[in-house]
Coordinates of C-alpha atoms and ligand atoms in Angstrom, one line a residue:
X1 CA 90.1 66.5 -134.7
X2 CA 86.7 65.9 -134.0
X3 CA 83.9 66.9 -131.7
X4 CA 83.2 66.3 -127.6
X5 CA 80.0 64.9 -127.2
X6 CA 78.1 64.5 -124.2
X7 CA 74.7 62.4 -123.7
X8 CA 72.4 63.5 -120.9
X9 CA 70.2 60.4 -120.3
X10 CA 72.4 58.0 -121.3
X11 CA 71.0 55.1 -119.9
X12 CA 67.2 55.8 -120.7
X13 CA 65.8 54.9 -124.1
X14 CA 66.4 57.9 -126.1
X15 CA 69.9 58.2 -124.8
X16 CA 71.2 54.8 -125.4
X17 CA 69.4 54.8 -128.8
X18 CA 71.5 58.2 -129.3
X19 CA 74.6 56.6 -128.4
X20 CA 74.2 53.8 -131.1
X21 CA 73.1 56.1 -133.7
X22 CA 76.5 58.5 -133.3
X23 CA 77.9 55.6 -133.8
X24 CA 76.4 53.9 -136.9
X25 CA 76.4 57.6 -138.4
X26 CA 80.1 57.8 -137.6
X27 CA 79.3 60.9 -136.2
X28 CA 82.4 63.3 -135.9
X29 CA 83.5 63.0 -132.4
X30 CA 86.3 62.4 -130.5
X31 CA 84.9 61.5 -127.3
X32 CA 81.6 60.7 -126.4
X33 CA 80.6 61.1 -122.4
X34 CA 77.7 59.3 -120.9
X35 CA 75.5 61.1 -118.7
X36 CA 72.7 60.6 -116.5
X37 CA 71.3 61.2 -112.7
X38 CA 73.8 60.1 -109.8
X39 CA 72.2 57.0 -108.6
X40 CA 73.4 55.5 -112.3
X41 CA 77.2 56.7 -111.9
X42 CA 79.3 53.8 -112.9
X43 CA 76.6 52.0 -114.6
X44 CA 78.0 50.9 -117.9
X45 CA 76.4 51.7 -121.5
X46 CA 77.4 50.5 -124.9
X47 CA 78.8 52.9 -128.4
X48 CA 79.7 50.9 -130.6
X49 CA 81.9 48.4 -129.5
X50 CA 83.1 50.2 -126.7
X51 CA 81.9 50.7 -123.3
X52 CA 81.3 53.7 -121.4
X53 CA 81.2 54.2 -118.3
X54 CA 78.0 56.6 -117.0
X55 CA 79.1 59.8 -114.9
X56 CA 76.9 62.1 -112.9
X57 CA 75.5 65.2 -114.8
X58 CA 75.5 67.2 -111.9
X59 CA 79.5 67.2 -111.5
X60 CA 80.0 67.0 -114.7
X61 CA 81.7 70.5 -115.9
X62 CA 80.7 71.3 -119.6
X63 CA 83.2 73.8 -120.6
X64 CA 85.3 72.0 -123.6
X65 CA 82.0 70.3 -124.4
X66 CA 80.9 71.0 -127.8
X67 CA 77.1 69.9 -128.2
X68 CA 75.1 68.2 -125.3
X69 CA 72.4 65.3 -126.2
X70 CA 70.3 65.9 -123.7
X71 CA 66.6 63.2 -122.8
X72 CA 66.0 63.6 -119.4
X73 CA 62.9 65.0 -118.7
X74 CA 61.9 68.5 -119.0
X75 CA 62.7 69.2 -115.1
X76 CA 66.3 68.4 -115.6
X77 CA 66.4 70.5 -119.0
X78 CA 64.7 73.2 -117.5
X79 CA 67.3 73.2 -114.7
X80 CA 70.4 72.1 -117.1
X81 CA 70.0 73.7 -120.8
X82 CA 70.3 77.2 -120.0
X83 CA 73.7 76.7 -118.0
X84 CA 75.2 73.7 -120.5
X85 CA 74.5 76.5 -122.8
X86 CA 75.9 79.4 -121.3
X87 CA 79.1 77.5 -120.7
X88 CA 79.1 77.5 -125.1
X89 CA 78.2 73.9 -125.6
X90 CA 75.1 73.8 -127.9
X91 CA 72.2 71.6 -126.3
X92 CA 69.7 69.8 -128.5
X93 CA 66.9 68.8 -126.0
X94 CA 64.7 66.5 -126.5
X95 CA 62.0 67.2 -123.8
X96 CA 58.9 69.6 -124.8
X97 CA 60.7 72.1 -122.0
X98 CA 62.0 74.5 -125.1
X99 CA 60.2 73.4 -127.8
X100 CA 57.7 76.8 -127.6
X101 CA 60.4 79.1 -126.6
X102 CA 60.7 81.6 -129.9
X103 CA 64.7 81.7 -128.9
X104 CA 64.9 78.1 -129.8
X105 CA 64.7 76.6 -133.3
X106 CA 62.3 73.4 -133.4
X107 CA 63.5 71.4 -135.6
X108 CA 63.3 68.4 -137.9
X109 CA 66.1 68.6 -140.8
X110 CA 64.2 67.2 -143.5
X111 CA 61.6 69.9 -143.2
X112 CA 63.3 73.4 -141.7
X113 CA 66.9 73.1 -141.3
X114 CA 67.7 76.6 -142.0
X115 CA 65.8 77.8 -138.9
X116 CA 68.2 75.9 -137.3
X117 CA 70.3 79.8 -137.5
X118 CA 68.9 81.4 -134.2
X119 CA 70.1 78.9 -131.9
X120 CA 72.4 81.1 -130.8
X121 CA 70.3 83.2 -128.7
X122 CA 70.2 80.1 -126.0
X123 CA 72.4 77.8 -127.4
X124 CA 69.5 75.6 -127.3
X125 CA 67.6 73.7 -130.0
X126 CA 64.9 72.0 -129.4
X127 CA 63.7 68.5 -131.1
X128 CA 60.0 68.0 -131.5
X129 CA 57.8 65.3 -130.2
X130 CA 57.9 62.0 -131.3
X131 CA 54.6 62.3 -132.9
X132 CA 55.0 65.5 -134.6
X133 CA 58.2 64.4 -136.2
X134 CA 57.1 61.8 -138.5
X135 CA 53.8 63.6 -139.1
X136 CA 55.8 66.9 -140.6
X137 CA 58.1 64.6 -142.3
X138 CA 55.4 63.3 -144.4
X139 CA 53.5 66.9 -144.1
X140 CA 56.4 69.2 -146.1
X141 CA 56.3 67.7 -149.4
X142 CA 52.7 68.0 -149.6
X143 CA 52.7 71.1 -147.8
X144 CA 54.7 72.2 -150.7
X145 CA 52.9 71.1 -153.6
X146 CA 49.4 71.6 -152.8
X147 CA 49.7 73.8 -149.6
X148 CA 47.8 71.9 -146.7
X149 CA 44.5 73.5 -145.0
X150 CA 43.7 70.9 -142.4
X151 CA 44.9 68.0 -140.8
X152 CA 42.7 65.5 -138.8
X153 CA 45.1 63.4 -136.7
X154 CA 44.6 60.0 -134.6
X155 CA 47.9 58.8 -133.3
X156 CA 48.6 55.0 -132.1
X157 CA 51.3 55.6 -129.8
X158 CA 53.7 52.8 -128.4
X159 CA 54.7 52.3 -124.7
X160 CA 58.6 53.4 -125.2
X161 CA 56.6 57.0 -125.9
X162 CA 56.8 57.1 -121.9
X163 CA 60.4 55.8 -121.3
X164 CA 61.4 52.6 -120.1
X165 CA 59.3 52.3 -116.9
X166 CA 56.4 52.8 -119.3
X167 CA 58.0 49.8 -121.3
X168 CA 58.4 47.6 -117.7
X169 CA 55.2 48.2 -117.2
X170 CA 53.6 47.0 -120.9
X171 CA 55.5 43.8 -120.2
X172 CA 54.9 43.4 -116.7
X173 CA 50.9 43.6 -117.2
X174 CA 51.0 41.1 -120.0
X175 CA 52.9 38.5 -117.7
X176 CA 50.6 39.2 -115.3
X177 CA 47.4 38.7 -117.0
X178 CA 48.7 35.3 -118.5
X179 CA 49.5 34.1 -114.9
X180 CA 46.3 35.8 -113.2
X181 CA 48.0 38.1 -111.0
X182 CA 47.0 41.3 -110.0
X183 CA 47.1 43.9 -112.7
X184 CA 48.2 47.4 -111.6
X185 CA 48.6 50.2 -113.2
X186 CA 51.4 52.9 -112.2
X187 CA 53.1 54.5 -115.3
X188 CA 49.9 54.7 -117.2
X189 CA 46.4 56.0 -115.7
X190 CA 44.6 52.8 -116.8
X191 CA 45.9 48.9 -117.4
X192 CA 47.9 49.0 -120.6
X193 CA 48.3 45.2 -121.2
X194 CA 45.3 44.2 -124.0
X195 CA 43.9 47.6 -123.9
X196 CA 44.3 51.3 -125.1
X197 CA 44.4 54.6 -123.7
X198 CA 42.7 57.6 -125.5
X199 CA 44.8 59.8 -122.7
X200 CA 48.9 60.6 -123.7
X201 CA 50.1 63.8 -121.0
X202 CA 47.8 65.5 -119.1
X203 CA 44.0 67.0 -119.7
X204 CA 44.4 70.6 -120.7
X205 CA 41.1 73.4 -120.0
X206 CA 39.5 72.7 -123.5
X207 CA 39.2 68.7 -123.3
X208 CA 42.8 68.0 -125.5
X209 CA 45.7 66.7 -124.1
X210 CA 49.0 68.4 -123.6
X211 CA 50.3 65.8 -126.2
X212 CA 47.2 66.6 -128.9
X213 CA 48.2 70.3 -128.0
X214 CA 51.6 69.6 -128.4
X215 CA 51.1 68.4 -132.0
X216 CA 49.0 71.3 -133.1
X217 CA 51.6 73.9 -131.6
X218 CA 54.8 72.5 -133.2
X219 CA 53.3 71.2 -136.6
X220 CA 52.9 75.5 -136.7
X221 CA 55.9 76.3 -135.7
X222 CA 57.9 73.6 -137.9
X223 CA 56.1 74.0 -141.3
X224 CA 53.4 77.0 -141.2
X225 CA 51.3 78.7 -138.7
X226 CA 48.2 78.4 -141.2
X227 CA 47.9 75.1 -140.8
X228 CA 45.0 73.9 -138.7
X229 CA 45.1 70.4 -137.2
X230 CA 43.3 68.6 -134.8
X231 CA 44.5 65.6 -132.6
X232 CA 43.7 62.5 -131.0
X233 CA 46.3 60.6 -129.4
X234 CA 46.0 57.2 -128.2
X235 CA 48.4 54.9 -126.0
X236 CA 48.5 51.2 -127.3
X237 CA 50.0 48.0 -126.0
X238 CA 53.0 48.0 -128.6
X239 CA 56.5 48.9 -127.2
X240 CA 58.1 50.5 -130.7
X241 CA 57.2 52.7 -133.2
X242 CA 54.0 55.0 -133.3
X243 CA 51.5 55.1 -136.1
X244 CA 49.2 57.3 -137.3
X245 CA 45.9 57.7 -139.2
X246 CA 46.1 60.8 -140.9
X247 CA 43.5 63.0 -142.9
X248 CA 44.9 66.1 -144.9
X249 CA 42.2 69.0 -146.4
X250 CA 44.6 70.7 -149.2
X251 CA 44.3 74.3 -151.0
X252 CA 44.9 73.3 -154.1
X253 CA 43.9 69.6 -155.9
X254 CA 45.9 67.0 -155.2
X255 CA 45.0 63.3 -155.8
X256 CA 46.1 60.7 -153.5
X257 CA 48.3 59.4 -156.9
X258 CA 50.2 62.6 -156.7
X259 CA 51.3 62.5 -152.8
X260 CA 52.6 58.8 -153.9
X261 CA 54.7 60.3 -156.5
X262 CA 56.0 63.1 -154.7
X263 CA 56.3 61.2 -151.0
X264 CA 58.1 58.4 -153.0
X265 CA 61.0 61.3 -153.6
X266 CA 60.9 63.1 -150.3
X267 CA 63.6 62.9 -147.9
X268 CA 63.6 60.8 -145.2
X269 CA 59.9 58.7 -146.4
X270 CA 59.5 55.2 -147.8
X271 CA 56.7 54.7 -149.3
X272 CA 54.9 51.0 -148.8
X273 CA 51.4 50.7 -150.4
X274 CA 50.5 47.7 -152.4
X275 CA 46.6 47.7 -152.0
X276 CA 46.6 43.9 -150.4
X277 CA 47.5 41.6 -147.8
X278 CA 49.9 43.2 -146.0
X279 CA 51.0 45.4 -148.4
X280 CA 51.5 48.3 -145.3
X281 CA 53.6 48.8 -142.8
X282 CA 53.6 48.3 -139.6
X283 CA 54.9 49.1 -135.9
X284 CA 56.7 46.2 -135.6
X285 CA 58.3 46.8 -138.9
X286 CA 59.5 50.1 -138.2
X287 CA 60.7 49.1 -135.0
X288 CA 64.8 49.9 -135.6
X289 CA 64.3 51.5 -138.9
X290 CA 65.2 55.6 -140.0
X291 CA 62.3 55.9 -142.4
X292 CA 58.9 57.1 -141.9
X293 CA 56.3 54.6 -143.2
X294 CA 53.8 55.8 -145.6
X295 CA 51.1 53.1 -146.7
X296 CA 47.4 52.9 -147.5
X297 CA 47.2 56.4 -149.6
X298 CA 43.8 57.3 -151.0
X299 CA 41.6 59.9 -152.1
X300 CA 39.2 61.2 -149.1
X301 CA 35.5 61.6 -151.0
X302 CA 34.2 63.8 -148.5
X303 CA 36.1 67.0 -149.0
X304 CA 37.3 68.7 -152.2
X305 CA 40.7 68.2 -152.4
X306 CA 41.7 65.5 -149.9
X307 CA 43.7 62.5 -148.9
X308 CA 43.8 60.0 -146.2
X309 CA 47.0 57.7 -144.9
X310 CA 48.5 56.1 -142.5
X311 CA 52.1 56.8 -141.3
X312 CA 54.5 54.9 -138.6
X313 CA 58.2 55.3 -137.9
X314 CA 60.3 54.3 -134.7
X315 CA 59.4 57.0 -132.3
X316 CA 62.6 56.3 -130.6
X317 CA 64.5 57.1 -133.6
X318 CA 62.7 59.9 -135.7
X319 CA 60.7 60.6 -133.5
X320 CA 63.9 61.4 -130.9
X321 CA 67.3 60.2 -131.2
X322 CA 68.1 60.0 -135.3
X323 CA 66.4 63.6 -135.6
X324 CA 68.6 64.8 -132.7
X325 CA 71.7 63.5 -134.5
X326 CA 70.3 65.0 -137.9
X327 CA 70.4 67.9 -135.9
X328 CA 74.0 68.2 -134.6
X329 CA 75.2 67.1 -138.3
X330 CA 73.6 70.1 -139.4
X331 CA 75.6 72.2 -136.9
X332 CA 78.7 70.3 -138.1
X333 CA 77.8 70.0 -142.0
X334 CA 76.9 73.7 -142.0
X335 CA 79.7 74.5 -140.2
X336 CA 77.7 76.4 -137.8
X337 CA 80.0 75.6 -134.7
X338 CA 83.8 74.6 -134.5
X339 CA 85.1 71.8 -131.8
X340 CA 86.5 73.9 -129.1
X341 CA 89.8 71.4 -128.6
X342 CA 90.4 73.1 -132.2
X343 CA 89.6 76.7 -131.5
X344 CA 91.7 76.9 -128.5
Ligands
NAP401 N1 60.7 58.0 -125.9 C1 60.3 58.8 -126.9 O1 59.8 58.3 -127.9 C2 60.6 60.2 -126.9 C3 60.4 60.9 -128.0 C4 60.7 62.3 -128.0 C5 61.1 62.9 -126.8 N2 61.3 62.1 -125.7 C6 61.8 62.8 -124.5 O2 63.1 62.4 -124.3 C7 63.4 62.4 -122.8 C8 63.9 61.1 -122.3 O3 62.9 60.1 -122.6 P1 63.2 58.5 -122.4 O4 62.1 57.8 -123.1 O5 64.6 58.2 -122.8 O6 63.1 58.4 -120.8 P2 63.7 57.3 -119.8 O7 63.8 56.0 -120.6 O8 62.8 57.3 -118.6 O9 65.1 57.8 -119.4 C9 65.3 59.0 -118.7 C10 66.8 59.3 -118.6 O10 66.9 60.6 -117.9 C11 67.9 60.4 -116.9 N3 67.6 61.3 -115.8 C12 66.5 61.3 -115.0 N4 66.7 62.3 -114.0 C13 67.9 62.8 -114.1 C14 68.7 63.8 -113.4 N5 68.2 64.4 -112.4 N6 70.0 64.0 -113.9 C15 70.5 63.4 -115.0 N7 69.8 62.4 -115.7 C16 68.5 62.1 -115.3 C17 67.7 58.9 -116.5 O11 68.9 58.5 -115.8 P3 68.8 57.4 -114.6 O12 68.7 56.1 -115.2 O13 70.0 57.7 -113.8 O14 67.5 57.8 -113.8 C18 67.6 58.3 -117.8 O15 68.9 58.1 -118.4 C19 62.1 62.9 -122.2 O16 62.1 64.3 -122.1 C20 61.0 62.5 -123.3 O17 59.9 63.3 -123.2 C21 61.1 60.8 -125.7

């Protein structure tokens, strides 16, 4: 017998990308229920080859529900995880509602899956942002060789960051400026089609964004508190996968040879560096894929012991649904929770 699983935004783009990863991971469940705000009861989403038809989270009763996939927006998570929780299902959130809380493990399973052990407290665990994910994926190994002082960051963020209106609204403006209508922005604070937006989240006191801070505040609480990094993130007109330009300042020597060597062995990183045409990857190629992309490595002649690359995976996946899966197959793998159609 396997596990009840229940997926809170199932019809937005994490949750349906959740619902086909469970299922090309043959994820341990017995039944899978598809969740998501009234007005999308009885709206149909695909797992596998079967289809399943959406319910209402708010009458949905939890209580023989082992773990709860939940992307709706921190307002519903805010309102939601505590009680999906207390009612003994484990919740793996995927909004930045919990991701501070020092009762919740943040995590990404490739770098600290044995903090995963306090989750208890809440019954909450809380899965980073999509940018911090692939960036501390790529971070750990080198982190652990040559133990990493500073980290200068410029992200290149796609449009499905923002959820599928965002994505409407990438393809909508393009339409419109190839048939000259009006071009309006809504989602996003400034037209999106052709352009790019050096503004992801709100403005916080000190000039960042909440998404620059969010980067610095969970790379610390992932992989080491010492860690200094600074952030730019930037929306551009691509719909999957976000990349990254990425500047690491290490304690120790470290050539940009050695991070090839020991990235090409680290879990969950493909590295693709060839030094010509094309020999990088790229949103596009990502786009669908588990790995995080690691291409144009080389040595960074202006510090002392310092690298520079660039990094994209498929925010959708690593960046969300896959590392929320990894996540609940370390609950199961680790046997750190038992289906409750068993216990009883
Ligand atoms: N996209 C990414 O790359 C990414 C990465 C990391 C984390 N996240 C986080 O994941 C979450 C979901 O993002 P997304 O991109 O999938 O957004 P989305 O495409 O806009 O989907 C939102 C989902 O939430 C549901 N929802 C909204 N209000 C609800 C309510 N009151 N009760 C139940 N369900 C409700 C929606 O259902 P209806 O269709 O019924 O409205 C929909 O299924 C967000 O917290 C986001 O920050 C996203």
């Amino acid at each position: 017998m396997g596990y009840k699983v229940a997926v809170v935004g199932a019809t937005g783009n994490v949750g349906r990308e959740i619902l086909s990863i469970l299922d090309e991971r043959g994820f341990p469940a017995d039944e899978v229920v598809a969740l998501a705000s009234r007005k999308s009861q009885g709206v149909e989403v695909s797992y596998g080859d079967k289809t399943l038809k959406v319910k209402a989270l708010e009458t949905y009763d939890f209580s023989d529900t082992d773990i709860c996939l939940m992307s709706a927006g921190g307002a519903v998570s805010k309102e939601w995880s505590p009680k999906i929780g207390a009612q003994g299902c484990v919740v793996i959130d995927n909004s930045s509602q919990w991701r501070t809380d020092p009762d919740v493990p943040l995590i990404v399973p490739e770098v600290n899956a044995d903090a995963i052990v306090g989750f208890t407290k809440k019954n909450i665990i809380a899965n980073p942002n999509c940018s911090t994910a692939q960036l501390v994926v790529a971070l750990k190994p080198l982190h652990d060789a040559a133990t990493i002082k500073r980290v200068v960051v410029s992200t290149y963020q796609s449009v499905s960051g923002a959820g599928k209106d965002a994505m409407d609204e990438l393809f909508s403006q393009t339409r419109a400026v190839f048939v000259s209508d009006p071009v309006e922005p809504k989602k996003f604070p400034k037209r999106i089609a052709f352009n790019l937006i050096p503004q992801i989240d709100v403005f916080m006191d000190d000039g960042f964004t909440k998404e620059e801070w969010k980067m610095v505040v969970e790379t610390k609480k992932i992989l080491d508190p010492k860690i200094k990094l600074v952030a730019t993130c930037v929306r551009v007109p691509v719909f999957i996968s976000h990349a990254e330009s990425v500047n690491v300042e290490f304690e120790k020597e470290l050539s940009a040879e050695d991070a090839r060597k020991i990235l090409r062995e680290a879990p969950g990183i493909l590295v693709v560096d060839t030094r010509e045409p094309g020999g990088y990857t790229t949103p596009h190629e990502a786009a669908g894929e588990d790995a995080t992309y690691i291409s144009r490595l080389r040595d960074d002649p202006t510090v002392e012991n310092g690298i520079a690359f660039w990094c994209v995976s498929d925010n959708l996946r690593k960046g969300a649904a896959l590392n929320a899966v990894q996540i609940a197959e370390v609950l199961v793998n680790r046997k750190l929770i038992t289906a409750r159609s068993k216990a009883a």
